[in-house]
PDB file of N, CA and C in Angstrom:
ATOM      1  N   MET A  29      15.760  -3.648   4.695  1.00 41.00           N
ATOM      2  CA  MET A  29      14.300  -2.373   3.415  1.00 41.00           C
ATOM      3  C   MET A  29      13.843  -1.278   3.951  1.00 41.00           C
ATOM      4  N   ALA A  30      13.643  -0.268   2.610  1.00 48.00           N
ATOM      5  CA  ALA A  30      13.301   0.992   3.283  1.00 48.00           C
ATOM      6  C   ALA A  30      12.529   1.328   4.149  1.00 48.00           C
ATOM      7  N   ALA A  31      12.660   2.373   4.134  1.00 86.00           N
ATOM      8  CA  ALA A  31      10.619   2.640   5.721  1.00 86.00           C
ATOM      9  C   ALA A  31       9.455   2.999   4.841  1.00 86.00           C
ATOM     10  N   SER A  32      10.133   3.035   2.920  1.00 89.00           N
ATOM     11  CA  SER A  32       8.739   3.102   2.405  1.00 89.00           C
ATOM     12  C   SER A  32       9.200   3.051   1.096  1.00 89.00           C
ATOM     13  N   LEU A  33       8.261   2.646   0.151  1.00 90.00           N
ATOM     14  CA  LEU A  33       8.669   2.407  -0.777  1.00 90.00           C
ATOM     15  C   LEU A  33       6.784   3.083  -1.891  1.00 90.00           C
ATOM     16  N   ALA A  34       7.124   3.281  -3.177  1.00 92.00           N
ATOM     17  CA  ALA A  34       6.203   3.820  -3.618  1.00 92.00           C
ATOM     18  C   ALA A  34       6.047   3.217  -4.846  1.00 92.00           C
ATOM     19  N   LEU A  35       4.744   2.985  -5.440  1.00 93.00           N
ATOM     20  CA  LEU A  35       4.509   1.452  -6.112  1.00 93.00           C
ATOM     21  C   LEU A  35       3.823   2.191  -7.659  1.00 93.00           C
ATOM     22  N   ILE A  36       4.051   2.714  -8.537  1.00 93.00           N
ATOM     23  CA  ILE A  36       3.294   3.270 -10.015  1.00 93.00           C
ATOM     24  C   ILE A  36       2.331   2.166 -10.807  1.00 93.00           C
ATOM     25  N   LEU A  37       1.108   2.924 -11.012  1.00 94.00           N
ATOM     26  CA  LEU A  37       0.875   1.476 -12.342  1.00 94.00           C
ATOM     27  C   LEU A  37       1.512   1.653 -13.146  1.00 94.00           C
ATOM     28  N   GLU A  38       1.989   1.003 -14.127  1.00 93.00           N
ATOM     29  CA  GLU A  38       2.201   0.771 -14.932  1.00 93.00           C
ATOM     30  C   GLU A  38       1.350  -0.670 -15.766  1.00 93.00           C
ATOM     31  N   GLY A  39       0.461   0.218 -16.678  1.00 94.00           N
ATOM     32  CA  GLY A  39      -0.166  -1.212 -17.112  1.00 94.00           C
ATOM     33  C   GLY A  39      -0.657  -1.394 -16.219  1.00 94.00           C
ATOM     34  N   THR A  40      -0.545  -3.234 -15.779  1.00 94.00           N
ATOM     35  CA  THR A  40      -1.237  -4.094 -14.661  1.00 94.00           C
ATOM     36  C   THR A  40      -0.300  -4.130 -14.115  1.00 94.00           C
ATOM     37  N   HIS A  41       0.610  -3.271 -13.958  1.00 94.00           N
ATOM     38  CA  HIS A  41       1.063  -4.151 -12.542  1.00 94.00           C
ATOM     39  C   HIS A  41       1.785  -2.679 -11.884  1.00 94.00           C
ATOM     40  N   LEU A  42       1.601  -2.736 -10.583  1.00 93.00           N
ATOM     41  CA  LEU A  42       2.583  -1.582 -10.064  1.00 93.00           C
ATOM     42  C   LEU A  42       3.808  -1.799  -9.415  1.00 93.00           C
ATOM     43  N   VAL A  43       4.618  -0.980 -10.095  1.00 93.00           N
ATOM     44  CA  VAL A  43       6.145  -0.851 -10.032  1.00 93.00           C
ATOM     45  C   VAL A  43       6.498   0.427  -9.140  1.00 93.00           C
ATOM     46  N   ALA A  44       7.549  -0.134  -8.742  1.00 91.00           N
ATOM     47  CA  ALA A  44       8.480   0.462  -7.837  1.00 91.00           C
ATOM     48  C   ALA A  44       9.356   1.533  -8.747  1.00 91.00           C
ATOM     49  N   ALA A  45       8.988   2.842  -7.334  1.00 80.00           N
ATOM     50  CA  ALA A  45      10.270   4.028  -8.686  1.00 80.00           C
ATOM     51  C   ALA A  45      10.854   4.627  -7.385  1.00 80.00           C
ATOM     52  N   PRO A  46      12.275   5.019  -8.142  1.00 77.00           N
ATOM     53  CA  PRO A  46      12.497   4.882  -9.336  1.00 77.00           C
ATOM     54  C   PRO A  46      12.905   4.022 -10.585  1.00 77.00           C
ATOM     55  N   ASN A  47      13.307   3.044  -9.431  1.00 76.00           N
ATOM     56  CA  ASN A  47      13.651   2.248 -10.232  1.00 76.00           C
ATOM     57  C   ASN A  47      13.613   0.317 -10.384  1.00 76.00           C
ATOM     58  N   GLY A  48      12.102   0.502  -9.653  1.00 74.00           N
ATOM     59  CA  GLY A  48      11.122  -1.232 -10.823  1.00 74.00           C
ATOM     60  C   GLY A  48      12.088  -2.360 -10.075  1.00 74.00           C
ATOM     61  N   ASP A  49      12.414  -2.142  -8.924  1.00 83.00           N
ATOM     62  CA  ASP A  49      12.942  -3.587  -8.345  1.00 83.00           C
ATOM     63  C   ASP A  49      11.512  -4.445  -7.529  1.00 83.00           C
ATOM     64  N   VAL A  50      10.899  -4.092  -7.152  1.00 87.00           N
ATOM     65  CA  VAL A  50       9.610  -4.814  -7.008  1.00 87.00           C
ATOM     66  C   VAL A  50       8.463  -4.088  -8.671  1.00 87.00           C
ATOM     67  N   ARG A  51       7.667  -6.005  -8.642  1.00 89.00           N
ATOM     68  CA  ARG A  51       6.513  -5.224  -9.133  1.00 89.00           C
ATOM     69  C   ARG A  51       5.648  -5.792  -8.820  1.00 89.00           C
ATOM     70  N   LEU A  52       4.075  -5.311  -8.681  1.00 91.00           N
ATOM     71  CA  LEU A  52       3.049  -6.502  -7.809  1.00 91.00           C
ATOM     72  C   LEU A  52       2.120  -6.592  -8.992  1.00 91.00           C
ATOM     73  N   PRO A  53       1.037  -6.883  -9.153  1.00 92.00           N
ATOM     74  CA  PRO A  53      -0.009  -7.205 -10.415  1.00 92.00           C
ATOM     75  C   PRO A  53      -1.230  -6.730  -9.340  1.00 92.00           C
ATOM     76  N   VAL A  54      -1.888  -5.450 -10.134  1.00 93.00           N
ATOM     77  CA  VAL A  54      -2.905  -4.939  -9.695  1.00 93.00           C
ATOM     78  C   VAL A  54      -3.296  -6.309  -9.287  1.00 93.00           C
ATOM     79  N   GLN A  55      -3.865  -7.577 -10.154  1.00 92.00           N
ATOM     80  CA  GLN A  55      -4.889  -8.330  -9.155  1.00 92.00           C
ATOM     81  C   GLN A  55      -4.220  -9.137  -8.203  1.00 92.00           C
ATOM     82  N   HIS A  56      -3.440  -8.758  -7.991  1.00 92.00           N
ATOM     83  CA  HIS A  56      -3.123  -9.322  -6.490  1.00 92.00           C
ATOM     84  C   HIS A  56      -4.095  -9.288  -5.866  1.00 92.00           C
ATOM     85  N   ALA A  57      -4.662 -10.591  -4.402  1.00 92.00           N
ATOM     86  CA  ALA A  57      -5.400 -10.070  -3.461  1.00 92.00           C
ATOM     87  C   ALA A  57      -4.979  -8.811  -2.780  1.00 92.00           C
ATOM     88  N   ALA A  58      -3.836  -8.168  -2.556  1.00 92.00           N
ATOM     89  CA  ALA A  58      -4.155  -7.261  -0.913  1.00 92.00           C
ATOM     90  C   ALA A  58      -4.160  -6.000  -1.749  1.00 92.00           C
ATOM     91  N   VAL A  59      -3.494  -5.816  -3.531  1.00 93.00           N
ATOM     92  CA  VAL A  59      -4.159  -4.721  -3.934  1.00 93.00           C
ATOM     93  C   VAL A  59      -5.092  -4.231  -3.764  1.00 93.00           C
ATOM     94  N   ARG A  60      -5.822  -5.548  -3.888  1.00 93.00           N
ATOM     95  CA  ARG A  60      -7.325  -5.455  -4.884  1.00 93.00           C
ATOM     96  C   ARG A  60      -8.066  -4.798  -2.902  1.00 93.00           C
ATOM     97  N   TRP A  61      -7.846  -6.064  -2.626  1.00 94.00           N
ATOM     98  CA  TRP A  61      -8.318  -5.202  -0.765  1.00 94.00           C
ATOM     99  C   TRP A  61      -8.109  -4.459  -0.692  1.00 94.00           C
ATOM    100  N   VAL A  62      -7.010  -3.299  -0.839  1.00 94.00           N
ATOM    101  CA  VAL A  62      -7.185  -2.034  -0.564  1.00 94.00           C
ATOM    102  C   VAL A  62      -8.012  -1.150  -0.812  1.00 94.00           C
ATOM    103  N   ALA A  63      -7.308  -1.365  -2.377  1.00 94.00           N
ATOM    104  CA  ALA A  63      -8.178  -0.804  -2.936  1.00 94.00           C
ATOM    105  C   ALA A  63      -9.840  -0.264  -3.259  1.00 94.00           C
ATOM    106  N   SER A  64     -10.093  -1.798  -2.997  1.00 94.00           N
ATOM    107  CA  SER A  64     -11.462  -1.697  -3.146  1.00 94.00           C
ATOM    108  C   SER A  64     -11.759  -0.748  -1.560  1.00 94.00           C
ATOM    109  N   SER A  65     -11.382  -0.796  -0.519  1.00 93.00           N
ATOM    110  CA  SER A  65     -11.477   0.292   0.800  1.00 93.00           C
ATOM    111  C   SER A  65     -11.171   1.211   0.375  1.00 93.00           C
ATOM    112  N   GLY A  66     -10.188   1.812  -0.350  1.00 94.00           N
ATOM    113  CA  GLY A  66      -9.834   3.289  -0.699  1.00 94.00           C
ATOM    114  C   GLY A  66      -9.339   3.634   0.448  1.00 94.00           C
ATOM    115  N   GLU A  67      -8.965   3.739   1.850  1.00 95.00           N
ATOM    116  CA  GLU A  67      -8.081   3.738   3.108  1.00 95.00           C
ATOM    117  C   GLU A  67      -6.889   3.141   2.976  1.00 95.00           C
ATOM    118  N   ALA A  68      -5.930   4.109   3.840  1.00 96.00           N
ATOM    119  CA  ALA A  68      -4.703   3.146   4.844  1.00 96.00           C
ATOM    120  C   ALA A  68      -5.113   1.909   5.317  1.00 96.00           C
ATOM    121  N   MET A  69      -4.381   0.900   5.199  1.00 95.00           N
ATOM    122  CA  MET A  69      -4.375   0.182   6.177  1.00 95.00           C
ATOM    123  C   MET A  69      -3.463  -0.868   6.678  1.00 95.00           C
ATOM    124  N   THR A  70      -3.634  -1.015   7.774  1.00 94.00           N
ATOM    125  CA  THR A  70      -1.901  -1.590   9.017  1.00 94.00           C
ATOM    126  C   THR A  70      -1.878  -2.982   8.201  1.00 94.00           C
ATOM    127  N   THR A  71      -1.077  -3.572   8.870  1.00 91.00           N
ATOM    128  CA  THR A  71      -0.616  -4.719   7.503  1.00 91.00           C
ATOM    129  C   THR A  71      -0.931  -6.324   8.601  1.00 91.00           C
ATOM    130  N   GLY A  72      -2.520  -5.713   9.064  1.00 86.00           N
ATOM    131  CA  GLY A  72      -2.735  -6.514  10.390  1.00 86.00           C
ATOM    132  C   GLY A  72      -3.604  -7.701   9.559  1.00 86.00           C
ATOM    133  N   GLY A  73      -4.218  -8.920  10.408  1.00 88.00           N
ATOM    134  CA  GLY A  73      -4.586  -9.626  10.093  1.00 88.00           C
ATOM    135  C   GLY A  73      -5.082 -10.022   8.008  1.00 88.00           C
ATOM    136  N   ARG A  74      -6.710  -9.528   8.103  1.00 90.00           N
ATOM    137  CA  ARG A  74      -6.825  -9.756   6.688  1.00 90.00           C
ATOM    138  C   ARG A  74      -5.433  -9.809   5.914  1.00 90.00           C
ATOM    139  N   LEU A  75      -5.535  -8.239   5.562  1.00 90.00           N
ATOM    140  CA  LEU A  75      -4.240  -8.091   4.630  1.00 90.00           C
ATOM    141  C   LEU A  75      -3.009  -8.723   4.813  1.00 90.00           C
ATOM    142  N   GLN A  76      -2.511  -8.955   5.868  1.00 89.00           N
ATOM    143  CA  GLN A  76      -1.468  -9.861   6.731  1.00 89.00           C
ATOM    144  C   GLN A  76      -1.506 -10.860   5.117  1.00 89.00           C
ATOM    145  N   GLU A  77      -2.680 -11.580   5.538  1.00 89.00           N
ATOM    146  CA  GLU A  77      -2.815 -13.389   4.990  1.00 89.00           C
ATOM    147  C   GLU A  77      -2.806 -12.716   3.546  1.00 89.00           C
ATOM    148  N   LEU A  78      -3.428 -11.416   3.035  1.00 90.00           N
ATOM    149  CA  LEU A  78      -3.285 -11.473   1.510  1.00 90.00           C
ATOM    150  C   LEU A  78      -1.926 -11.026   1.108  1.00 90.00           C
ATOM    151  N   ILE A  79      -0.980 -10.567   2.063  1.00 88.00           N
ATOM    152  CA  ILE A  79       0.324 -10.347   1.231  1.00 88.00           C
ATOM    153  C   ILE A  79       0.870 -11.141   1.269  1.00 88.00           C
ATOM    154  N   ALA A  80       1.178 -12.230   2.411  1.00 85.00           N
ATOM    155  CA  ALA A  80       1.583 -13.274   2.593  1.00 85.00           C
ATOM    156  C   ALA A  80       1.470 -14.523   1.093  1.00 85.00           C
ATOM    157  N   GLN A  81      -0.081 -13.843   0.580  1.00 83.00           N
ATOM    158  CA  GLN A  81       0.469 -15.160  -1.217  1.00 83.00           C
ATOM    159  C   GLN A  81       1.438 -15.144  -1.701  1.00 83.00           C
ATOM    160  N   GLY A  82       2.268 -15.017  -1.308  1.00 68.00           N
ATOM    161  CA  GLY A  82       3.934 -15.493  -2.946  1.00 68.00           C
ATOM    162  C   GLY A  82       4.323 -13.970  -2.525  1.00 68.00           C
ATOM    163  N   ARG A  83       4.180 -13.400  -1.382  1.00 75.00           N
ATOM    164  CA  ARG A  83       5.000 -11.898  -1.173  1.00 75.00           C
ATOM    165  C   ARG A  83       5.767 -11.549  -0.281  1.00 75.00           C
ATOM    166  N   THR A  84       6.270 -12.536   0.501  1.00 76.00           N
ATOM    167  CA  THR A  84       7.082 -12.480   1.431  1.00 76.00           C
ATOM    168  C   THR A  84       8.298 -11.386   1.411  1.00 76.00           C
ATOM    169  N   ASP A  85       8.525 -11.013   0.306  1.00 84.00           N
ATOM    170  CA  ASP A  85       9.333  -9.688   0.100  1.00 84.00           C
ATOM    171  C   ASP A  85       8.566  -8.554   0.524  1.00 84.00           C
ATOM    172  N   LEU A  86       7.576  -8.542   1.204  1.00 87.00           N
ATOM    173  CA  LEU A  86       6.848  -7.424   1.601  1.00 87.00           C
ATOM    174  C   LEU A  86       6.373  -7.275   2.747  1.00 87.00           C
ATOM    175  N   SER A  87       7.240  -8.379   3.683  1.00 84.00           N
ATOM    176  CA  SER A  87       6.548  -8.915   5.193  1.00 84.00           C
ATOM    177  C   SER A  87       6.937  -7.287   6.023  1.00 84.00           C
ATOM    178  N   TRP A  88       7.694  -6.767   5.521  1.00 88.00           N
ATOM    179  CA  TRP A  88       8.306  -4.982   6.021  1.00 88.00           C
ATOM    180  C   TRP A  88       7.432  -4.293   6.379  1.00 88.00           C
ATOM    181  N   THR A  89       6.323  -4.263   5.893  1.00 91.00           N
ATOM    182  CA  THR A  89       5.016  -3.397   5.118  1.00 91.00           C
ATOM    183  C   THR A  89       4.528  -3.447   6.923  1.00 91.00           C
ATOM    184  N   ALA A  90       4.048  -2.237   6.910  1.00 93.00           N
ATOM    185  CA  ALA A  90       3.219  -1.877   8.241  1.00 93.00           C
ATOM    186  C   ALA A  90       2.066  -1.223   7.952  1.00 93.00           C
ATOM    187  N   VAL A  91       1.807  -1.085   7.054  1.00 95.00           N
ATOM    188  CA  VAL A  91       0.804   0.177   6.279  1.00 95.00           C
ATOM    189  C   VAL A  91       0.422   0.128   4.555  1.00 95.00           C
ATOM    190  N   TRP A  92      -0.291  -0.022   4.509  1.00 95.00           N
ATOM    191  CA  TRP A  92      -0.508   0.190   2.778  1.00 95.00           C
ATOM    192  C   TRP A  92      -1.395   0.949   2.044  1.00 95.00           C
ATOM    193  N   VAL A  93      -0.960   2.172   1.523  1.00 96.00           N
ATOM    194  CA  VAL A  93      -1.846   3.450   1.299  1.00 96.00           C
ATOM    195  C   VAL A  93      -2.399   3.340   0.168  1.00 96.00           C
ATOM    196  N   PRO A  94      -3.235   3.009  -0.269  1.00 96.00           N
ATOM    197  CA  PRO A  94      -3.739   3.939  -1.826  1.00 96.00           C
ATOM    198  C   PRO A  94      -3.644   5.016  -2.372  1.00 96.00           C
ATOM    199  N   LEU A  95      -3.698   5.083  -3.168  1.00 96.00           N
ATOM    200  CA  LEU A  95      -3.585   6.332  -4.520  1.00 96.00           C
ATOM    201  C   LEU A  95      -4.121   6.320  -5.225  1.00 96.00           C
ATOM    202  N   MET A  96      -5.305   6.819  -4.887  1.00 93.00           N
ATOM    203  CA  MET A  96      -6.916   7.055  -5.742  1.00 93.00           C
ATOM    204  C   MET A  96      -7.034   8.314  -6.475  1.00 93.00           C
ATOM    205  N   ARG A  97      -7.632   8.119  -7.520  1.00 92.00           N
ATOM    206  CA  ARG A  97      -8.346   9.485  -7.490  1.00 92.00           C
ATOM    207  C   ARG A  97     -10.271   8.650  -8.305  1.00 92.00           C
ATOM    208  N   GLY A  98     -10.459   8.836  -7.121  1.00 90.00           N
ATOM    209  CA  GLY A  98     -12.386   8.683  -7.277  1.00 90.00           C
ATOM    210  C   GLY A  98     -12.078   7.317  -6.958  1.00 90.00           C
ATOM    211  N   THR A  99     -12.255   6.141  -7.828  1.00 90.00           N
ATOM    212  CA  THR A  99     -12.608   4.807  -7.730  1.00 90.00           C
ATOM    213  C   THR A  99     -10.950   4.147  -8.416  1.00 90.00           C
ATOM    214  N   GLU A 100      -9.960   5.025  -9.182  1.00 93.00           N
ATOM    215  CA  GLU A 100      -9.183   4.817 -10.170  1.00 93.00           C
ATOM    216  C   GLU A 100      -7.958   4.683  -9.319  1.00 93.00           C
ATOM    217  N   LEU A 101      -7.387   3.264  -8.925  1.00 95.00           N
ATOM    218  CA  LEU A 101      -5.634   2.885  -7.852  1.00 95.00           C
ATOM    219  C   LEU A 101      -5.189   3.327  -9.610  1.00 95.00           C
ATOM    220  N   LEU A 102      -3.979   4.752  -8.900  1.00 95.00           N
ATOM    221  CA  LEU A 102      -3.208   5.244  -9.164  1.00 95.00           C
ATOM    222  C   LEU A 102      -1.302   4.582  -9.079  1.00 95.00           C
ATOM    223  N   GLY A 103      -2.015   3.946  -7.566  1.00 95.00           N
ATOM    224  CA  GLY A 103      -0.303   3.465  -6.558  1.00 95.00           C
ATOM    225  C   GLY A 103      -1.036   3.463  -5.579  1.00 95.00           C
ATOM    226  N   LEU A 104       0.353   2.954  -5.395  1.00 95.00           N
ATOM    227  CA  LEU A 104       0.847   2.337  -3.442  1.00 95.00           C
ATOM    228  C   LEU A 104       1.256   3.084  -3.699  1.00 95.00           C
ATOM    229  N   TRP A 105       0.951   3.106  -1.698  1.00 94.00           N
ATOM    230  CA  TRP A 105       2.403   3.952  -1.274  1.00 94.00           C
ATOM    231  C   TRP A 105       2.511   2.799   0.426  1.00 94.00           C
ATOM    232  N   LEU A 106       3.877   2.438   0.545  1.00 94.00           N
ATOM    233  CA  LEU A 106       3.777   1.232   1.570  1.00 94.00           C
ATOM    234  C   LEU A 106       4.746   1.658   2.607  1.00 94.00           C
ATOM    235  N   LEU A 107       4.745   1.477   3.848  1.00 94.00           N
ATOM    236  CA  LEU A 107       5.154   2.483   4.691  1.00 94.00           C
ATOM    237  C   LEU A 107       6.164   1.180   5.815  1.00 94.00           C
ATOM    238  N   GLY A 108       6.827   1.291   6.318  1.00 92.00           N
ATOM    239  CA  GLY A 108       7.471   0.011   7.142  1.00 92.00           C
ATOM    240  C   GLY A 108       6.973   0.545   8.369  1.00 92.00           C
ATOM    241  N   ASP A 109       7.436   0.120   9.811  1.00 89.00           N
ATOM    242  CA  ASP A 109       7.949   0.411  11.187  1.00 89.00           C
ATOM    243  C   ASP A 109       7.930   1.687  10.886  1.00 89.00           C
ATOM    244  N   ARG A 110       7.096   2.949  12.145  1.00 84.00           N
ATOM    245  CA  ARG A 110       7.791   3.918  12.649  1.00 84.00           C
ATOM    246  C   ARG A 110       8.525   4.065  13.481  1.00 84.00           C
ATOM    247  N   GLY A 111       9.384   3.149  14.032  1.00 78.00           N
ATOM    248  CA  GLY A 111      10.548   2.961  14.841  1.00 78.00           C
ATOM    249  C   GLY A 111       9.640   3.981  16.555  1.00 78.00           C
ATOM    250  N   GLY A 112      10.986   2.988  17.022  1.00 79.00           N
ATOM    251  CA  GLY A 112      10.412   3.619  18.754  1.00 79.00           C
ATOM    252  C   GLY A 112       9.527   3.013  19.013  1.00 79.00           C
ATOM    253  N   GLY A 113       9.129   1.611  18.631  1.00 76.00           N
ATOM    254  CA  GLY A 113       7.462   1.013  19.435  1.00 76.00           C
ATOM    255  C   GLY A 113       6.930   1.379  19.144  1.00 76.00           C
ATOM    256  N   LEU A 114       6.791   2.912  18.159  1.00 83.00           N
ATOM    257  CA  LEU A 114       5.253   3.553  18.012  1.00 83.00           C
ATOM    258  C   LEU A 114       4.658   3.010  16.638  1.00 83.00           C
ATOM    259  N   GLY A 115       3.171   2.923  16.915  1.00 86.00           N
ATOM    260  CA  GLY A 115       2.374   2.360  15.795  1.00 86.00           C
ATOM    261  C   GLY A 115       1.433   3.295  15.162  1.00 86.00           C
ATOM    262  N   PHE A 116       0.633   2.813  14.058  1.00 92.00           N
ATOM    263  CA  PHE A 116      -0.311   3.881  13.566  1.00 92.00           C
ATOM    264  C   PHE A 116      -1.440   3.533  13.974  1.00 92.00           C
ATOM    265  N   GLY A 117      -1.998   4.538  14.591  1.00 93.00           N
ATOM    266  CA  GLY A 117      -3.585   4.588  14.547  1.00 93.00           C
ATOM    267  C   GLY A 117      -4.758   4.988  14.078  1.00 93.00           C
ATOM    268  N   PRO A 118      -5.202   5.233  14.437  1.00 95.00           N
ATOM    269  CA  PRO A 118      -6.720   5.576  13.378  1.00 95.00           C
ATOM    270  C   PRO A 118      -6.143   6.997  12.732  1.00 95.00           C
ATOM    271  N   GLU A 119      -5.959   7.616  13.788  1.00 96.00           N
ATOM    272  CA  GLU A 119      -5.263   9.613  13.327  1.00 96.00           C
ATOM    273  C   GLU A 119      -4.607   9.434  12.036  1.00 96.00           C
ATOM    274  N   ASP A 120      -2.858   8.256  12.243  1.00 94.00           N
ATOM    275  CA  ASP A 120      -2.957   8.163  11.339  1.00 94.00           C
ATOM    276  C   ASP A 120      -2.818   8.079  10.229  1.00 94.00           C
ATOM    277  N   LEU A 121      -3.748   6.781  10.055  1.00 95.00           N
ATOM    278  CA  LEU A 121      -4.548   6.432   8.831  1.00 95.00           C
ATOM    279  C   LEU A 121      -5.171   7.476   8.340  1.00 95.00           C
ATOM    280  N   ARG A 122      -5.729   7.922   8.745  1.00 96.00           N
ATOM    281  CA  ARG A 122      -7.201   8.711   8.392  1.00 96.00           C
ATOM    282  C   ARG A 122      -6.099  10.180   7.872  1.00 96.00           C
ATOM    283  N   TRP A 123      -4.788  10.279   7.684  1.00 96.00           N
ATOM    284  CA  TRP A 123      -3.949  11.673   7.843  1.00 96.00           C
ATOM    285  C   TRP A 123      -3.757  10.313   6.548  1.00 96.00           C
ATOM    286  N   LEU A 124      -2.412  10.232   6.401  1.00 95.00           N
ATOM    287  CA  LEU A 124      -2.089   9.258   5.268  1.00 95.00           C
ATOM    288  C   LEU A 124      -3.054   9.089   4.234  1.00 95.00           C
ATOM    289  N   THR A 125      -4.457   8.612   4.468  1.00 95.00           N
ATOM    290  CA  THR A 125      -5.109   8.740   3.465  1.00 95.00           C
ATOM    291  C   THR A 125      -5.532  10.284   2.841  1.00 95.00           C
ATOM    292  N   ALA A 126      -5.636  10.898   3.896  1.00 95.00           N
ATOM    293  CA  ALA A 126      -5.784  12.219   3.247  1.00 95.00           C
ATOM    294  C   ALA A 126      -4.732  12.770   2.569  1.00 95.00           C
ATOM    295  N   LEU A 127      -3.902  12.647   2.740  1.00 94.00           N
ATOM    296  CA  LEU A 127      -2.574  13.218   1.751  1.00 94.00           C
ATOM    297  C   LEU A 127      -2.042  12.211   1.036  1.00 94.00           C
ATOM    298  N   ALA A 128      -2.323  11.246   0.455  1.00 94.00           N
ATOM    299  CA  ALA A 128      -2.707   9.864  -0.377  1.00 94.00           C
ATOM    300  C   ALA A 128      -3.779  10.646  -1.364  1.00 94.00           C
ATOM    301  N   ARG A 129      -4.756  10.761  -1.156  1.00 92.00           N
ATOM    302  CA  ARG A 129      -5.584  11.838  -2.007  1.00 92.00           C
ATOM    303  C   ARG A 129      -4.894  12.960  -2.623  1.00 92.00           C
ATOM    304  N   GLN A 130      -4.977  13.930  -1.980  1.00 92.00           N
ATOM    305  CA  GLN A 130      -4.023  14.394  -2.224  1.00 92.00           C
ATOM    306  C   GLN A 130      -3.000  15.011  -3.924  1.00 92.00           C
ATOM    307  N   ALA A 131      -2.257  14.094  -2.852  1.00 89.00           N
ATOM    308  CA  ALA A 131      -1.312  13.219  -4.106  1.00 89.00           C
ATOM    309  C   ALA A 131      -1.260  12.282  -4.973  1.00 89.00           C
ATOM    310  N   ALA A 132      -2.196  11.962  -5.524  1.00 86.00           N
ATOM    311  CA  ALA A 132      -2.877  10.932  -6.273  1.00 86.00           C
ATOM    312  C   ALA A 132      -3.800  12.384  -7.648  1.00 86.00           C
TER     313      ALA A 132
END
């Protein structure tokens, strides 16, 4: 699986850019959870449970980063493991959130 995947809002789904091989409903519980926080989140605990609800093809993800303009969800950036046994810490999540807000 890819190390990262960008999903862009198209109607009621988030669609993988550029080939569209992944479609995720905006109303999926994991999408709503991440969008409601507006912050990058690691895929542990509650988020992992929500992802697993019918989406085993996204089990590779380590971080979900919402692309938001204010309270409007424009897309998601899904990141895999960093490699080398390095995890994503709180400072990494803050940087990813800041980057995503600028990108949106």
